[in-house]
Amino acid sequence: MNDIISGSWQEYLQSPRFDWVRRRTYLALDVPTWTQAQDLVELFGDAVRGYKVGLELFCGDGPMALRELHRRGKRVFLDIKLHDIPHTVAGAIRSVCVPGVEMVNVHTAGGREMLLAAREAVDILKEPPLLIGVTVLTSINENLWHELGFTSLSETVSVMARLSADCGLDGVVAAAIDVPRIRTVTPAHFITVVPGIRPLGSAKHDQARSLTPGEALHLGADRLVLGRAVTLVADKKKALAGIWDEMNGVLQAQGDVNLSVQNPTPEGPRRGDAV
Ligand code: C5P
């Protein structure tokens, strides 16, 4: 573990509680070049489960960034939200899922045939990443949703989550507020990946359905995506430590019952628990 925080945090960094918290976080490398991304990776090292490579970095220095992250032994959530005809999505999956990518996503709105094609393409890879469906973006609120001609946002999220599970996907990306509803229509091993995380008082930017890290965990989110709430503030390490603190509080409030896979939640171990 790198020396991300000194002093009293050192003991925490060695504890199973910290490991539990760390395994649930990805840091978004939302910068255009590998040089800029590298600064973040050097700063945070293994303090997060892995790094999220999204469209900005992927369209800039994508292949180099994926190679370099793998060379450094970092896990990658490749957040490129594929959405095209089934044949094209399957081909894109074969092209982008290089070693080190542990999770990749597609837009659930691409429909059943596209999701099945994505599943098939992932399954024939040597090291298949988790395949995750994007439900409704966290930047979309009810008004923007209705403007698109749709009716209930929350009902659509449920339908998309159920369809994803039906097509064999491993989980969905969703707003934290939607997690409890998703849990009622998907199997226990189905994971929820939650972006739009904002500690109290931090800027929302373009996120419309954000919640705090503690609220997200409390609602049952398996993995959190941390972005500008950490990367855009002056003291980035302090920002991450504040988030750990809040996540840790939820774990403690639950009596540490979820601390290890050997001692799982009543529904059994979830994929989110995997190291
Ligand atoms: O900076 P912020 O915390 O808003 O970053 C959120 C990250 O998660 C961005 O990289 C964004 O592309 C991604 N994301 C999202 N909403 C989704 C899926 C991914 O915000 N539904």
XYZ file of C-alpha atoms and ligand atoms in Angstrom:
296
model
C 0.000 0.000 0.000
C 1.367 3.408 -0.799
C 1.609 6.132 1.816
C -1.611 7.832 0.803
C -2.402 9.035 4.275
C -0.012 9.256 7.166
C -0.410 9.223 10.944
C -3.502 7.653 12.476
C -4.649 6.346 9.111
C -1.735 3.911 8.921
C -3.393 1.463 11.284
C -6.648 1.691 9.351
C -4.857 0.974 6.074
C -3.756 -2.411 7.440
C -7.231 -3.359 8.632
C -9.845 -5.646 7.020
C -12.249 -2.701 7.172
C -10.052 -0.683 4.880
C -9.708 -3.611 2.511
C -13.500 -3.915 2.361
C -13.845 -0.227 1.543
C -10.997 -0.210 -0.991
C -12.411 -3.204 -2.880
C -15.558 -1.210 -3.536
C -14.075 1.837 -5.218
C -12.882 2.770 -8.678
C -11.279 6.093 -9.420
C -12.337 7.665 -12.739
C -9.383 8.706 -14.887
C -11.403 11.362 -16.689
C -8.476 13.100 -18.378
C -7.500 13.098 -22.056
C -3.924 11.796 -21.888
C -2.057 8.923 -20.264
C 0.429 11.445 -18.832
C -2.350 13.076 -16.816
C -3.874 9.735 -15.897
C -0.490 8.483 -14.747
C -0.243 11.329 -12.222
C -3.507 10.148 -10.639
C -2.430 6.503 -10.674
C 0.872 7.412 -9.041
C -0.919 9.465 -6.413
C -3.488 6.814 -5.492
C -1.656 3.560 -6.275
C -3.512 0.617 -4.712
C -5.744 2.761 -2.521
C -8.666 1.930 -4.809
C -9.826 -1.369 -6.279
C -9.052 -0.149 -9.759
C -9.230 2.672 -12.252
C -12.060 3.588 -14.561
C -11.086 4.333 -18.132
C -13.977 6.210 -19.707
C -14.551 7.801 -23.066
C -12.284 10.812 -22.535
C -9.125 8.810 -21.869
C -10.124 5.945 -24.139
C -10.613 8.283 -27.118
C -7.335 10.010 -26.315
C -4.644 7.568 -25.245
C -6.859 4.488 -24.783
C -4.654 1.586 -25.915
C -1.565 3.046 -24.221
C -3.467 3.716 -20.995
C -4.816 0.155 -20.887
C -1.347 -1.273 -21.559
C 0.308 0.890 -18.910
C -2.349 0.179 -16.279
C -1.954 -3.537 -16.897
C 1.844 -3.269 -16.714
C 1.432 -1.640 -13.297
C -0.911 -4.435 -12.163
C -3.951 -2.145 -11.914
C -7.493 -3.379 -12.483
C -9.544 -1.511 -15.077
C -13.228 -0.796 -15.389
C -13.545 0.030 -19.078
C -16.498 2.401 -19.090
C -17.066 2.887 -22.808
C -20.821 2.241 -22.765
C -21.037 0.401 -26.085
C -24.329 0.917 -27.932
C -24.651 -0.275 -31.531
C -25.997 -3.186 -33.537
C -25.204 -6.608 -32.008
C -22.492 -7.530 -34.549
C -20.631 -4.249 -34.011
C -20.836 -4.404 -30.233
C -19.530 -7.985 -30.213
C -16.606 -6.945 -32.426
C -15.848 -3.912 -30.267
C -15.793 -6.104 -27.164
C -13.280 -8.434 -28.786
C -11.116 -5.429 -29.694
C -11.178 -3.502 -26.420
C -11.111 -6.190 -23.749
C -7.363 -6.484 -23.379
C -5.696 -8.057 -20.309
C -6.321 -6.070 -17.148
C -9.886 -5.090 -18.037
C -11.952 -6.633 -15.239
C -15.238 -4.955 -16.131
C -16.695 -3.520 -19.360
C -20.094 -2.020 -20.052
C -22.728 -1.711 -22.762
C -25.918 0.368 -22.897
C -28.850 -1.808 -21.893
C -30.947 0.319 -24.285
C -29.249 -1.588 -27.125
C -31.809 -4.327 -26.447
C -31.854 -8.074 -25.885
C -30.065 -9.138 -29.085
C -27.235 -6.696 -28.470
C -26.876 -7.773 -24.846
C -26.775 -11.443 -25.841
C -24.176 -10.722 -28.513
C -22.081 -8.872 -25.950
C -22.399 -11.782 -23.513
C -21.273 -14.245 -26.179
C -18.322 -12.068 -27.176
C -17.177 -11.729 -23.556
C -17.539 -15.444 -22.896
C -15.065 -16.462 -25.574
C -12.332 -14.154 -24.268
C -9.392 -15.746 -22.501
C -9.905 -13.593 -19.424
C -13.590 -12.586 -19.545
C -14.314 -9.334 -17.711
C -17.577 -8.758 -15.876
C -20.176 -7.520 -18.352
C -22.217 -4.632 -16.996
C -25.263 -2.873 -18.466
C -25.740 0.866 -18.217
C -29.328 1.634 -17.196
C -30.269 5.327 -17.120
C -27.378 7.786 -16.829
C -27.012 9.476 -13.456
C -27.002 12.826 -15.275
C -30.605 12.250 -16.402
C -33.395 13.394 -14.101
C -37.154 12.893 -14.458
C -37.572 16.061 -16.550
C -34.867 15.139 -19.046
C -36.260 11.615 -19.163
C -39.785 12.783 -19.955
C -38.429 15.162 -22.590
C -37.147 12.088 -24.425
C -40.705 10.802 -24.617
C -40.374 8.152 -21.896
C -42.635 7.778 -18.889
C -41.396 6.425 -15.559
C -37.646 6.629 -15.078
C -37.583 4.251 -12.134
C -39.765 1.674 -13.878
C -37.420 1.795 -16.888
C -34.421 1.177 -14.634
C -36.133 -1.929 -13.230
C -36.994 -3.188 -16.715
C -33.419 -2.608 -17.895
C -31.931 -4.342 -14.867
C -34.231 -7.336 -15.257
C -33.411 -7.583 -18.966
C -29.678 -7.391 -18.195
C -29.940 -10.230 -15.714
C -32.071 -12.193 -18.163
C -29.385 -11.859 -20.828
C -26.727 -13.109 -18.437
C -25.038 -9.796 -17.681
C -23.145 -9.638 -14.386
C -24.600 -6.363 -13.165
C -25.644 -2.830 -14.007
C -24.447 0.733 -13.666
C -27.174 2.754 -11.987
C -27.841 5.679 -9.688
C -27.592 4.690 -6.022
C -31.221 5.644 -5.462
C -32.257 2.868 -7.878
C -30.273 0.087 -6.183
C -32.998 -1.222 -3.829
C -35.452 -1.500 -6.726
C -32.835 -3.281 -8.854
C -32.201 -5.777 -6.045
C -35.842 -6.837 -6.088
C -35.736 -7.879 -9.753
C -32.249 -9.401 -10.068
C -30.431 -12.392 -8.552
C -28.209 -12.040 -5.474
C -24.944 -12.321 -7.421
C -25.920 -9.405 -9.712
C -23.756 -6.391 -8.916
C -24.568 -2.698 -8.893
C -21.944 -0.163 -9.901
C -22.797 3.347 -8.806
C -21.388 6.614 -10.192
C -22.546 10.129 -9.304
C -21.050 9.869 -5.816
C -20.898 13.187 -3.982
C -20.021 13.660 -0.297
C -22.223 16.221 1.454
C -21.445 19.757 0.362
C -19.418 18.843 -2.716
C -20.261 20.215 -6.165
C -22.771 18.172 -8.198
C -21.415 19.199 -11.643
C -23.626 17.588 -14.322
C -24.872 14.772 -12.067
C -28.628 14.934 -11.460
C -29.180 11.852 -9.278
C -26.154 11.798 -7.002
C -25.943 10.463 -3.446
C -23.225 10.410 -0.803
C -20.880 7.399 -0.529
C -22.536 6.410 2.753
C -26.038 6.600 1.285
C -24.971 4.542 -1.720
C -23.539 1.765 0.461
C -26.497 1.911 2.780
C -28.796 1.336 -0.210
C -26.773 -1.748 -1.147
C -24.425 -0.504 -3.898
C -21.585 -2.980 -4.515
C -18.997 -0.763 -6.191
C -18.696 3.021 -6.212
C -17.178 5.142 -8.964
C -15.354 8.160 -7.575
C -14.671 11.000 -9.960
C -14.553 14.741 -9.635
C -15.410 14.683 -5.927
C -11.837 13.395 -5.543
C -9.950 14.380 -8.675
C -11.054 18.004 -8.952
C -10.392 19.112 -5.377
C -7.154 20.644 -4.150
C -6.345 17.976 -1.546
C -7.249 14.785 -3.386
C -5.942 12.391 -0.735
C -7.940 14.139 1.954
C -11.051 13.931 -0.219
C -10.583 10.172 -0.634
C -9.914 9.720 3.079
C -13.197 11.528 3.841
C -15.017 9.095 1.562
C -13.333 6.098 3.245
C -14.415 7.484 6.567
C -18.027 7.688 5.482
C -18.002 4.200 3.903
C -16.361 2.779 6.981
C -19.099 4.326 9.129
C -21.760 2.401 7.196
C -19.818 -0.840 7.555
C -19.506 -0.314 11.294
C -23.159 0.646 11.627
C -24.000 -2.704 10.017
C -21.965 -4.364 12.783
C -19.241 -5.354 10.309
C -21.446 -8.263 9.180
C -20.398 -7.764 5.589
C -16.707 -7.609 6.320
C -15.677 -10.809 4.582
C -16.956 -13.111 1.905
C -16.802 -15.913 4.487
C -19.336 -13.980 6.531
C -21.696 -12.798 3.811
C -24.944 -10.874 3.755
C -28.125 -12.937 4.361
C -28.619 -13.274 0.591
C -25.174 -14.872 0.277
C -21.885 -13.563 -1.090
C -22.140 -11.126 -3.952
C -19.746 -10.609 -6.812
C -19.052 -7.186 -5.398
C -17.240 -8.934 -2.588
C -14.713 -10.523 -4.886
C -11.158 -9.260 -4.611
O -16.888 13.036 -11.799
P -18.055 12.141 -11.533
O -18.044 11.557 -10.145
O -19.359 12.746 -11.910
O -17.762 10.931 -12.513
C -18.666 9.932 -12.788
C -18.052 9.016 -13.782
O -18.921 7.923 -13.964
C -17.842 9.646 -15.146
O -16.654 9.095 -15.686
C -19.028 9.194 -15.951
O -18.725 9.016 -17.312
C -19.346 7.850 -15.329
N -20.727 7.421 -15.397
C -21.787 8.179 -14.929
N -23.063 7.719 -15.043
C -23.315 6.537 -15.592
C -22.255 5.745 -16.044
C -20.969 6.218 -15.926
O -21.573 9.253 -14.381
N -24.534 6.070 -15.652
